[in-house]
XYZ file of C-alpha atoms in Angstrom:
753
model
C 36.277 -6.989 23.827
C 39.419 -5.010 24.973
C 39.287 -2.411 27.679
C 41.009 1.004 27.518
C 41.274 4.391 29.115
C 39.733 7.459 27.661
C 42.927 8.271 25.713
C 44.030 4.858 24.770
C 42.223 2.575 22.380
C 38.903 3.569 23.608
C 35.538 4.486 22.082
C 33.393 6.869 24.039
C 29.769 5.555 24.017
C 27.243 8.349 23.259
C 23.728 8.679 21.839
C 23.328 6.522 18.740
C 21.812 7.744 15.593
C 18.247 6.492 15.183
C 16.612 6.158 11.971
C 13.437 4.310 10.876
C 13.987 0.795 9.490
C 12.044 0.495 6.244
C 11.809 -3.144 5.507
C 9.968 -5.103 2.859
C 8.738 -8.542 3.147
C 11.545 -10.068 1.033
C 14.555 -8.495 2.634
C 13.326 -7.148 5.936
C 10.593 -8.963 7.627
C 11.803 -12.496 6.707
C 15.266 -11.529 7.971
C 13.768 -10.174 11.181
C 11.802 -13.336 11.741
C 14.874 -15.561 11.240
C 17.197 -13.465 13.506
C 18.201 -15.496 16.505
C 17.686 -13.956 19.998
C 21.096 -13.240 21.253
C 20.523 -10.830 24.124
C 23.374 -10.723 26.548
C 21.516 -8.775 29.209
C 21.946 -10.720 32.343
C 18.994 -11.206 34.860
C 19.434 -10.815 38.607
C 19.557 -14.616 39.274
C 22.266 -15.133 36.720
C 24.371 -12.168 38.147
C 24.236 -13.870 41.467
C 25.576 -17.081 39.842
C 28.342 -15.108 38.065
C 29.438 -13.565 41.350
C 29.558 -16.931 42.943
C 31.759 -18.222 40.062
C 34.065 -15.282 40.533
C 34.534 -16.247 44.160
C 35.193 -19.836 42.978
C 37.678 -18.722 40.423
C 39.595 -16.839 43.198
C 39.693 -20.068 45.240
C 40.638 -22.294 42.462
C 43.447 -20.068 40.868
C 44.663 -18.636 44.307
C 44.063 -15.271 42.855
C 43.749 -12.295 45.150
C 40.514 -10.969 43.486
C 38.443 -11.316 40.308
C 36.393 -8.924 38.211
C 33.947 -9.415 35.369
C 32.944 -6.759 32.867
C 29.849 -7.581 30.745
C 28.556 -5.576 27.796
C 24.852 -5.221 27.056
C 23.590 -2.633 24.673
C 25.933 0.357 24.972
C 26.689 -0.131 28.683
C 29.359 -2.079 30.608
C 28.390 -3.743 33.879
C 31.130 -4.566 36.486
C 30.860 -7.494 38.819
C 33.680 -8.150 41.343
C 34.637 -10.446 44.242
C 34.601 -9.001 47.732
C 38.385 -8.876 48.065
C 39.157 -6.456 45.253
C 41.025 -3.362 46.537
C 39.030 -0.131 46.416
C 41.546 1.825 44.119
C 41.399 -1.075 41.572
C 37.541 -1.217 41.879
C 37.462 2.530 41.247
C 39.650 2.291 38.179
C 37.465 -0.493 36.736
C 34.381 1.516 37.500
C 35.805 4.337 35.404
C 35.918 2.013 32.400
C 32.237 1.204 32.427
C 31.471 3.665 29.543
C 34.575 2.981 27.490
C 35.211 -0.115 25.432
C 37.788 -0.977 22.734
C 38.562 -3.804 20.483
C 42.230 -4.580 21.549
C 43.194 -7.374 23.939
C 45.938 -5.600 26.022
C 44.935 -4.182 29.290
C 44.964 -0.290 29.758
C 48.341 0.970 31.029
C 46.972 2.913 33.877
C 44.966 -0.117 35.048
C 48.080 -2.325 35.084
C 50.040 0.420 36.878
C 47.263 0.900 39.530
C 47.190 -2.814 40.188
C 50.958 -2.950 40.490
C 50.856 -0.135 43.128
C 48.552 -2.416 45.108
C 50.869 -5.380 44.779
C 48.976 -7.313 42.037
C 49.589 -8.433 38.519
C 46.546 -8.897 36.423
C 45.643 -11.278 33.769
C 42.655 -10.920 31.280
C 40.479 -13.603 29.750
C 38.028 -12.881 26.892
C 34.435 -14.139 27.119
C 32.933 -14.949 23.783
C 30.454 -17.216 22.063
C 28.813 -17.706 18.642
C 27.050 -14.323 19.125
C 30.338 -12.462 19.283
C 32.345 -10.608 22.018
C 30.378 -10.446 25.298
C 32.834 -9.524 28.021
C 36.180 -9.903 29.855
C 37.318 -11.447 33.137
C 40.187 -10.016 35.077
C 42.088 -11.867 37.829
C 44.649 -10.210 40.039
C 47.625 -12.283 41.299
C 50.101 -11.172 44.030
C 53.509 -10.219 42.567
C 55.203 -12.858 44.681
C 53.301 -15.694 42.876
C 53.100 -14.070 39.395
C 56.752 -14.504 38.592
C 56.764 -18.215 39.478
C 53.782 -19.438 37.425
C 51.803 -18.510 34.225
C 48.091 -18.188 34.973
C 46.948 -17.459 31.454
C 45.483 -20.998 30.853
C 43.677 -20.799 34.293
C 42.169 -17.469 33.368
C 41.065 -18.811 30.062
C 39.350 -21.682 31.808
C 37.583 -19.222 34.039
C 36.456 -17.191 30.956
C 35.152 -20.339 29.208
C 33.213 -21.264 32.338
C 31.561 -17.915 32.515
C 30.853 -17.878 28.812
C 29.171 -21.260 29.090
C 26.922 -19.940 31.919
C 26.029 -16.763 29.763
C 25.255 -18.985 26.724
C 23.064 -21.264 28.733
C 21.183 -18.338 30.134
C 20.669 -16.903 26.592
C 19.430 -20.201 25.414
C 16.985 -20.597 28.355
C 15.617 -17.010 27.736
C 15.309 -17.796 23.953
C 13.284 -20.951 24.744
C 11.107 -18.948 27.101
C 10.460 -16.351 24.442
C 9.621 -18.986 21.941
C 7.219 -20.694 24.297
C 5.489 -17.390 25.099
C 5.261 -16.414 21.424
C 3.755 -19.758 20.580
C 1.351 -19.589 23.524
C 0.162 -16.150 22.402
C -0.327 -17.225 18.734
C -2.244 -20.277 19.899
C -4.506 -18.205 22.220
C -5.116 -15.708 19.446
C -6.128 -18.338 16.859
C -8.165 -20.299 19.505
C -10.150 -17.341 20.855
C -10.802 -15.036 17.932
C -12.005 -17.754 15.601
C -14.823 -18.605 17.949
C -16.356 -15.150 18.028
C -19.288 -14.009 16.072
C -19.476 -10.387 16.826
C -17.077 -8.149 14.881
C -16.590 -5.663 17.719
C -15.654 -8.462 20.203
C -13.284 -9.952 17.646
C -11.367 -6.674 17.273
C -11.374 -5.983 20.948
C -9.972 -9.491 21.597
C -7.175 -9.011 19.084
C -6.009 -5.674 20.751
C -6.402 -7.123 24.231
C -4.188 -10.133 23.533
C -1.410 -8.009 22.038
C -1.663 -5.491 24.875
C -1.577 -8.247 27.639
C 1.237 -10.167 26.024
C 3.659 -7.318 25.189
C 2.319 -4.399 27.368
C 2.733 -1.573 24.935
C 0.978 1.707 25.817
C -1.192 2.263 22.688
C -2.399 -0.286 20.235
C -4.602 0.571 17.351
C -6.290 -1.674 14.687
C -7.174 0.163 11.465
C -8.910 -1.334 8.408
C -8.650 0.074 4.857
C -11.624 1.495 2.991
C -10.716 1.070 -0.565
C -13.321 3.290 -2.071
C -12.326 6.402 0.039
C -8.653 5.411 0.100
C -8.548 5.922 3.906
C -7.531 3.777 6.882
C -10.236 3.890 9.537
C -9.647 3.126 13.235
C -11.842 0.241 14.231
C -10.504 -0.602 17.717
C -7.895 0.712 20.162
C -6.398 -0.332 23.357
C -4.688 1.858 26.002
C -5.446 4.742 28.370
C -6.685 6.888 25.529
C -8.609 4.236 23.660
C -12.085 5.535 24.326
C -11.043 9.137 23.288
C -9.505 7.754 20.071
C -12.564 5.731 19.142
C -14.839 8.769 19.987
C -12.746 11.006 17.677
C -13.379 8.709 14.704
C -9.617 8.713 13.724
C -8.783 7.974 10.182
C -5.728 8.556 8.000
C -5.395 9.071 4.140
C -3.601 6.111 2.455
C 0.042 7.228 1.742
C 0.127 9.935 4.467
C 2.126 9.387 7.684
C 3.476 6.060 8.913
C 0.156 4.375 9.063
C -0.923 5.610 5.535
C 2.484 4.730 4.158
C 2.257 1.101 5.410
C -1.336 0.852 4.105
C -0.051 1.983 0.707
C 3.147 -0.031 0.408
C 2.230 -3.103 2.528
C 5.606 -2.929 4.248
C 6.488 -2.885 8.000
C 7.627 0.390 9.432
C 9.671 0.644 12.634
C 10.422 4.035 14.096
C 12.374 3.857 17.314
C 12.542 7.698 17.686
C 9.674 9.780 16.100
C 11.458 12.995 16.355
C 13.985 11.752 13.643
C 11.356 10.414 11.234
C 9.776 13.001 8.918
C 7.017 10.527 8.072
C 5.567 10.606 11.540
C 2.351 12.573 11.960
C 1.647 13.599 15.560
C -1.840 12.882 16.959
C -3.074 15.379 19.572
C -4.677 12.580 21.556
C -1.282 10.792 21.899
C 1.072 13.686 22.370
C 3.750 11.677 24.154
C 4.475 9.141 21.411
C 8.213 8.417 21.283
C 8.346 5.381 19.016
C 5.964 3.680 16.661
C 5.677 0.387 14.917
C 3.160 -0.206 12.045
C 2.592 -3.634 10.488
C 0.499 -4.354 7.346
C -2.453 -6.792 7.512
C -2.090 -8.424 4.182
C -3.956 -10.935 2.150
C -1.744 -11.815 -0.782
C -0.955 -8.523 -2.461
C -3.916 -6.710 -0.855
C -3.517 -4.665 2.326
C -6.805 -4.796 4.319
C -5.527 -2.862 7.327
C -2.695 -1.808 9.710
C -1.803 -2.896 13.227
C -0.140 0.275 14.819
C 1.655 0.234 18.190
C 2.935 3.389 19.766
C 4.938 3.732 22.946
C 5.898 6.689 25.171
C 9.435 5.367 25.268
C 12.187 5.605 22.616
C 13.684 2.275 21.393
C 10.635 0.509 22.797
C 10.437 -2.323 20.143
C 12.656 -5.442 20.699
C 13.490 -7.735 17.820
C 11.697 -10.599 19.297
C 8.602 -8.619 20.024
C 8.568 -7.375 16.459
C 8.943 -11.000 15.282
C 5.839 -11.849 17.377
C 3.889 -8.964 16.215
C 4.599 -9.775 12.627
C 3.389 -13.315 13.197
C 0.252 -11.895 14.894
C -0.316 -9.501 12.067
C -0.047 -12.367 9.482
C -2.817 -14.195 11.463
C -4.957 -11.229 11.913
C -5.538 -10.451 8.252
C -6.975 -13.886 7.398
C -8.980 -14.042 10.723
C -10.591 -10.667 9.958
C -11.265 -11.681 6.369
C -12.574 -15.159 7.376
C -14.769 -13.473 10.079
C -16.080 -11.171 7.366
C -16.857 -14.005 5.014
C -18.456 -16.071 7.809
C -20.467 -13.154 9.063
C -21.624 -12.445 5.564
C -22.600 -16.133 5.119
C -24.386 -16.060 8.397
C -26.241 -12.933 7.426
C -27.235 -14.430 4.178
C -28.361 -17.686 5.853
C -30.430 -15.721 8.375
C -31.892 -13.672 5.708
C -32.779 -16.661 3.621
C -34.348 -18.377 6.643
C -36.265 -15.207 7.465
C -37.517 -14.635 3.877
C -38.466 -18.327 3.690
C -40.446 -17.993 6.949
C -41.905 -14.605 5.632
C -42.883 -16.214 2.432
C -44.696 -18.991 4.190
C -46.475 -16.487 6.527
C -47.697 -14.155 3.785
C -48.559 -16.938 1.490
C -50.506 -19.019 4.074
C -53.754 -17.379 2.931
C -54.919 -15.928 -0.362
C -57.284 -13.210 0.842
C -55.804 -9.866 -0.297
C -56.299 -8.028 2.957
C -54.576 -10.718 4.913
C -51.653 -10.819 2.463
C -51.082 -7.089 2.440
C -51.222 -6.803 6.238
C -48.709 -9.665 6.578
C -46.377 -7.996 4.026
C -46.176 -4.819 6.027
C -46.067 -6.614 9.385
C -43.292 -9.114 8.400
C -41.175 -6.401 6.664
C -40.301 -5.006 10.050
C -38.572 -8.314 10.835
C -35.839 -7.602 8.256
C -35.622 -3.807 7.947
C -36.700 -1.189 10.498
C -39.074 1.517 9.329
C -41.351 4.306 10.724
C -43.961 4.094 7.943
C -44.596 1.549 5.149
C -46.865 1.525 2.119
C -47.712 -0.907 -0.617
C -48.701 0.834 -3.894
C -50.160 -1.260 -6.792
C -50.972 -0.400 -10.383
C -54.681 -0.827 -11.068
C -56.459 -1.967 -14.166
C -57.372 1.655 -14.831
C -53.701 2.790 -15.034
C -53.802 4.590 -11.683
C -51.470 3.966 -8.716
C -53.197 3.145 -5.453
C -51.936 2.783 -1.867
C -53.537 -0.536 -0.946
C -51.831 -0.896 2.466
C -50.213 1.546 4.977
C -48.847 1.326 8.421
C -47.145 3.904 10.795
C -48.740 7.135 9.634
C -50.957 9.525 11.654
C -53.885 8.644 9.496
C -53.408 5.406 7.643
C -56.912 5.540 6.106
C -56.093 9.024 4.560
C -53.028 7.574 2.982
C -54.756 4.569 1.575
C -57.594 6.650 -0.111
C -55.076 8.465 -2.418
C -54.592 7.487 -6.011
C -52.578 9.008 -8.801
C -51.112 8.521 -12.245
C -47.599 7.209 -12.509
C -46.574 10.222 -14.641
C -47.704 12.615 -11.848
C -44.881 11.205 -9.580
C -41.549 11.661 -11.453
C -39.728 9.445 -9.048
C -41.979 6.509 -9.971
C -40.271 6.114 -13.338
C -36.951 4.541 -12.002
C -39.027 2.102 -9.897
C -41.733 1.248 -12.347
C -40.001 1.422 -15.743
C -36.380 0.665 -14.897
C -37.218 -1.581 -11.947
C -34.599 -0.192 -9.756
C -34.424 0.030 -5.929
C -34.473 3.837 -5.005
C -33.029 5.360 -1.867
C -33.310 9.146 -1.081
C -31.358 10.243 2.003
C -33.561 13.435 2.466
C -36.647 13.914 0.513
C -36.803 17.621 1.530
C -33.846 18.213 -0.628
C -35.176 16.276 -3.615
C -36.724 18.626 -6.327
C -38.757 15.900 -7.893
C -40.360 14.683 -4.665
C -44.228 14.950 -4.598
C -45.826 14.956 -1.204
C -48.858 12.670 -0.851
C -51.707 13.317 1.611
C -50.785 12.104 5.135
C -47.055 11.481 4.466
C -45.521 14.698 5.949
C -43.395 12.626 8.403
C -41.161 11.326 5.646
C -37.454 12.321 5.633
C -35.412 9.238 4.544
C -37.144 7.040 1.920
C -36.571 3.608 0.306
C -38.612 2.059 -2.359
C -38.346 -1.422 -4.158
C -40.280 -2.526 -7.253
C -42.767 -5.399 -6.978
C -41.727 -7.338 -10.086
C -43.746 -10.161 -11.219
C -42.053 -11.926 -14.042
C -40.925 -9.097 -16.388
C -43.736 -6.640 -15.212
C -43.703 -4.229 -12.352
C -47.062 -4.229 -10.608
C -46.259 -1.568 -8.125
C -43.734 -0.855 -5.347
C -43.111 -1.337 -1.662
C -41.716 1.788 0.126
C -40.783 2.567 3.678
C -39.573 5.771 5.467
C -37.773 7.066 8.474
C -37.860 10.513 10.127
C -34.097 11.041 10.060
C -31.912 11.915 7.041
C -29.557 9.287 5.627
C -31.001 6.366 7.623
C -31.315 3.754 4.743
C -28.229 2.121 3.347
C -27.560 0.102 0.266
C -27.707 -3.082 2.347
C -31.179 -1.978 3.444
C -32.187 -1.614 -0.198
C -30.890 -4.945 -1.083
C -32.805 -6.622 1.690
C -35.993 -4.717 0.889
C -35.618 -5.745 -2.791
C -35.124 -9.443 -1.714
C -38.193 -9.211 0.554
C -40.246 -7.515 -2.247
C -39.395 -10.391 -4.540
C -40.798 -12.701 -2.048
C -43.838 -10.592 -1.276
C -44.809 -9.993 -4.847
C -45.528 -13.616 -5.196
C -48.050 -13.679 -2.457
C -49.599 -10.282 -3.585
C -49.972 -11.475 -7.196
C -51.370 -14.792 -6.020
C -53.973 -12.970 -3.868
C -54.813 -10.725 -6.867
C -55.306 -13.781 -9.053
C -57.345 -15.413 -6.418
C -59.727 -12.506 -6.259
C -59.816 -12.272 -9.972
C -60.465 -15.783 -10.965
C -60.844 -18.501 -8.454
C -61.400 -21.039 -11.151
C -57.935 -20.581 -12.779
C -56.408 -23.327 -10.602
C -53.861 -24.065 -13.107
C -52.387 -20.525 -12.894
C -52.465 -20.785 -9.134
C -50.674 -24.145 -9.375
C -48.055 -22.628 -11.567
C -47.519 -19.774 -8.990
C -47.123 -22.323 -6.120
C -44.682 -24.364 -8.288
C -42.809 -21.126 -9.006
C -42.617 -20.344 -5.323
C -41.415 -23.972 -4.550
C -38.673 -23.565 -7.239
C -37.525 -20.331 -5.569
C -37.396 -22.058 -2.196
C -35.519 -25.071 -3.568
C -33.026 -22.771 -5.267
C -32.615 -20.908 -1.917
C -32.086 -24.398 -0.264
C -29.589 -25.356 -2.971
C -27.779 -22.041 -2.298
C -27.528 -22.750 1.398
C -26.322 -26.255 0.583
C -23.618 -24.759 -1.685
C -22.576 -22.315 1.030
C -22.232 -25.193 3.488
C -19.992 -27.045 1.048
C -17.913 -23.899 0.730
C -17.701 -23.607 4.442
C -16.583 -27.272 4.716
C -13.949 -26.641 1.996
C -12.809 -23.631 4.109
C -12.461 -25.699 7.122
C -10.429 -28.293 5.205
C -8.086 -25.463 4.054
C -7.765 -24.174 7.487
C -6.753 -27.606 8.909
C -4.333 -28.099 6.034
C -2.858 -24.604 6.638
C -2.590 -25.419 10.416
C -0.764 -28.691 9.751
C 1.574 -27.132 7.314
C 2.346 -24.301 9.711
C 2.965 -26.844 12.473
C 5.371 -28.639 10.322
C 7.107 -25.410 9.359
C 7.576 -24.393 12.982
C 8.742 -27.936 13.950
C 11.423 -27.798 11.068
C 12.466 -24.256 12.212
C 12.820 -25.336 15.896
C 14.800 -28.538 14.805
C 17.099 -26.658 12.440
C 17.881 -23.683 14.686
C 17.237 -24.072 18.474
C 17.831 -27.809 18.717
C 21.027 -27.673 16.648
C 22.203 -24.744 18.815
C 21.576 -26.678 22.051
C 23.406 -29.687 20.526
C 26.328 -27.507 19.475
C 26.512 -26.204 23.069
C 26.689 -29.751 24.392
C 29.603 -30.512 22.055
C 31.360 -27.320 23.347
C 30.911 -28.365 27.031
C 32.327 -31.787 26.193
C 35.321 -30.105 24.732
C 35.708 -27.971 27.822
C 35.590 -31.036 30.028
C 38.455 -32.568 28.175
C 40.464 -29.358 28.591
C 39.998 -28.908 32.359
C 41.864 -32.087 33.250
C 41.636 -33.423 36.820
C 39.449 -30.930 38.436
C 36.445 -32.825 39.967
C 34.552 -29.636 41.029
C 34.675 -28.136 37.548
C 33.955 -31.386 35.974
C 30.863 -31.924 38.111
C 29.446 -28.499 37.345
C 30.116 -28.928 33.569
C 28.279 -32.300 33.820
C 25.291 -30.407 35.546
C 25.323 -27.777 32.821
C 25.472 -30.552 30.170
C 22.494 -32.352 31.820
C 20.540 -29.152 31.872
C 21.184 -28.798 28.202
C 20.329 -32.377 27.492
C 17.005 -31.884 29.329
C 16.279 -28.674 27.369
C 17.001 -30.504 24.181
C 14.726 -33.425 25.192
C 11.889 -30.888 26.057
C 12.490 -29.182 22.608
C 12.221 -32.547 20.900
C 8.866 -33.207 22.613
C 7.598 -29.897 21.361
C 8.706 -30.659 17.836
C 7.144 -34.114 18.122
C 3.819 -32.657 19.264
C 3.848 -30.126 16.399
C 4.702 -32.725 13.646
C 5.480 -36.430 14.453
C 8.002 -37.562 11.825
C 7.315 -41.244 12.703
C 3.818 -40.798 11.307
C 5.309 -39.960 7.875
C 8.121 -42.462 8.035
C 6.680 -45.535 9.686
C 2.835 -45.100 9.536
C -0.078 -44.793 11.884
C 0.541 -47.743 14.143
C 4.156 -46.874 14.946
C 3.138 -43.224 15.523
C 0.461 -44.206 17.905
C 2.688 -46.708 19.778
C 5.363 -43.996 20.115
C 2.806 -41.351 21.224
C 1.062 -43.471 23.842
C 4.416 -44.774 25.107
C 5.519 -41.149 25.579
C 2.442 -40.073 27.592
C 3.349 -39.009 31.155
C 2.620 -41.526 33.809
C 1.848 -38.931 36.411
C -0.566 -39.867 39.273
C -0.276 -43.527 38.367
C -1.843 -43.312 34.837
C -1.629 -46.783 33.073
C -1.809 -46.728 29.300
C -2.538 -49.557 26.933
C -2.635 -49.812 23.121
C -4.194 -52.718 21.324
C -4.050 -53.428 17.587
C -6.482 -55.877 16.103
C -6.492 -57.166 12.570
C -3.678 -56.697 9.935
C -2.406 -53.112 9.825
C -2.568 -51.666 6.449
C -1.341 -48.243 4.983
C -4.065 -45.582 4.932
C -4.300 -42.233 3.071
C -2.022 -39.606 4.655
C -4.889 -37.333 5.360
C -6.800 -40.283 7.221
C -3.705 -41.172 9.231
C -3.082 -37.596 10.186
C -6.777 -37.166 11.141
C -6.829 -40.274 13.329
C -3.515 -39.319 14.976
C -4.643 -35.735 15.715
C -7.975 -37.069 17.211
C -6.139 -39.522 19.336
C -3.768 -36.769 20.421
C -6.576 -34.388 21.320
C -8.520 -37.043 23.201
C -5.509 -38.233 25.219
C -4.536 -34.695 26.143
C -8.211 -34.070 27.335
C -7.913 -37.228 29.456
C -4.599 -35.955 30.918
C -5.888 -32.501 31.654
C -9.490 -33.186 32.778
C -10.383 -36.776 33.360
C -8.106 -37.578 36.474
C -8.137 -41.248 35.155
C -6.115 -44.138 36.332
C -6.364 -46.235 33.111
C -6.400 -45.073 29.465
C -6.833 -47.640 26.746
C -6.666 -47.212 22.888
C -7.807 -49.927 20.473
C -7.238 -49.723 16.725
C -9.108 -52.390 14.736
C -8.443 -53.065 11.063
C -11.644 -54.791 9.880
C -14.244 -54.778 7.141
C -15.959 -52.656 6.238
C -14.610 -50.006 8.715
C -11.491 -48.927 10.512
C -12.533 -48.686 14.216
C -10.759 -46.628 16.918
C -11.911 -46.769 20.590
C -10.431 -44.676 23.324
C -11.661 -45.174 26.837
C -10.770 -44.085 30.383
C -12.077 -44.426 33.885
C -11.900 -40.799 34.744
C -14.540 -38.423 36.143
C -16.527 -38.168 32.862
C -18.713 -35.352 31.827
C -22.219 -34.519 30.533
C -22.038 -34.895 26.794
C -24.717 -32.222 26.012
C -22.894 -29.649 28.100
C -19.579 -30.215 26.281
C -21.078 -30.449 22.800
C -20.002 -26.961 21.929
C -16.398 -27.265 23.254
C -13.708 -26.375 20.766
C -12.013 -29.687 21.260
C -15.064 -31.750 20.443
C -15.949 -29.414 17.549
C -12.430 -29.978 16.159
C -12.618 -33.761 16.613
C -16.014 -33.906 14.928
C -14.943 -31.710 12.058
C -11.818 -33.821 11.438
C -13.755 -36.993 11.443
C -16.300 -35.473 9.034
C -13.547 -34.490 6.693
C -12.484 -38.140 6.132
C -16.130 -39.342 6.025
C -16.191 -41.055 9.370
C -18.743 -41.299 12.265
C -18.055 -40.271 15.846
C -19.749 -41.516 19.018
C -19.185 -40.236 22.498
C -20.369 -42.041 25.594
C -19.701 -40.382 28.929
C -21.336 -39.585 32.324
C -20.211 -38.018 35.574
C -17.981 -40.437 37.514
C -18.487 -43.165 34.893
C -15.596 -42.438 32.585
C -15.551 -41.653 28.887
C -15.620 -43.746 25.738
C -15.061 -42.209 22.386
C -15.506 -44.423 19.276
C -15.222 -43.566 15.593
C -15.444 -45.415 12.419
C -13.985 -44.756 9.061
C -15.093 -46.739 6.014
C -12.380 -48.722 4.316
C -13.291 -47.161 0.997
C -12.253 -43.801 2.365
C -8.933 -45.086 3.838
C -7.192 -46.968 1.026
C -4.365 -44.903 -0.591
């Protein structure tokens, strides 16, 4: 980076043109994720170190003064030693907004230094990220003619470049740690929530706490209406946004366009983006970032972040937000599927319980009362009636509840053709929902039912014949939904069995064979319901297996990325420092500091290797389970005098990769729990290869815990699920102040590759 005056090899820095970056997943988002963090902005503590090194450069080179110009963004920062003359300092300050690409110093600066009795020499500071700055040293004219100081200035420049590179790498590592921590907390917290509102609130809270943007909105796509609906918001106007019921048409504005195309959209200045649509609730929005929530080729929603500042979105923040968005979509979909499964399971349990209650007796009055009473457990209602078809062809209300005069309602009878709305229910056997009966032309008011506004009716179908209907009402329009209708229909299918059984019981007690058939039929339905629940449980188990597999593959990918990028960069920096040491010659002070810098890089590289190993231990794939356990136990920190011991009994044999991985992860989780919580002095691990089981025992002499109270912890749940996936059995023995002993067995038949 060259320096120049306003009229000589200079470029005046002004406002940069801002345009939205429209990136797709193939060319944009992937490139953004792989972009290295090369920020040259120097924090305060590093600025102090740079100034100290300028003073040292003055002492080592016997210069009169030293100055450092650093570029970050469009600005130039000036750092100087205390001895710099005021006129020269003023000339350098005037260059803070002008930079050029040539190496020669500006003529007016050379002349100004000469007038003060100094000759100046320039050194360029650069690294793999490109030009970063210049260092300028001023030597007295008396010494300048006797010695060439160019090599010394270059060494000073290399020293400063090394410090800047080390700072950038440290900040990069800090960013990566914070990103991984946030992604971990996101996956750890949201997957444990049952309530949808709490899940959405936690997603926006984590993003807000981690990155601090002013306004965060989470919107989901309604495919039928082709709109994107706001489901949760975070920020000072979150409550107002939620109360306004904000939504956007797919294809309109930045949010709608992202929902339509499935592509990320970054707008650093909304005044220059014609796609931006202003929201009166957020009038001060200056920049906006919208990321699609995608499942394959389907966009299920949009994560929208708005800021009151222009150019608010850093590349590394966008990388983190894209990673979060990629996790949010499957988390929301998984939560929806799990919630649906839980609702189905609860409904099945309730219906089974209801079926047992209403079928506990065969007296007609008892059955009808139980039907109306138990219906309130699954669907709320204000009034409810059971209407059956009699042998004379007339429809009769045989049970009623919730009306001003239930007896008056029950005394009414009519022909099916006298109620036109009975045809869809009786003949077509359809569930019928009317939002407002007052607007229905074919509605016929029956005595005592004037309270009805919203109405829902389900046929009572026995076999192929409809014997009546079950209807319920509410005094507000539009109350019943399609989901209500489905549940009422499922309830009616259960209730009709009891009702018909009661009718048959009253009609002919001696027909025991028919009654037995009905009981068998009911048993079959319950067995089918139990089979369905078992199938859902198997599907859930398969889903857990996929989640574990995806998690391991993601760990492996992250480990490879860290190894191929950050670790290699640190190693390259180490080689560069070694080259600098060879160039400096006999300078003990510089050599000592370079050794300290190299030691810091070595420590950073070691810590990075520990992170990579924790994510995916290569020794497990290359040398097997025993070597991986020996390596892991040997690497455990020995803080507070912890003594670890690994014992192998029997003849080790190769196991299935999934079994070895499950055993290693369980040992890893258990040992980490011991280190974090147990305060133990001794930790022992025994692996026994015997018939008919592979046995693993992990024991410590720590503080222990109450097993029942820890049963629902995420760590124990993960251990139990992993062991269940490989067909093993887990036993936990612990008590307060009595240590912990975890033992699990895996059958040999499940282990052999």
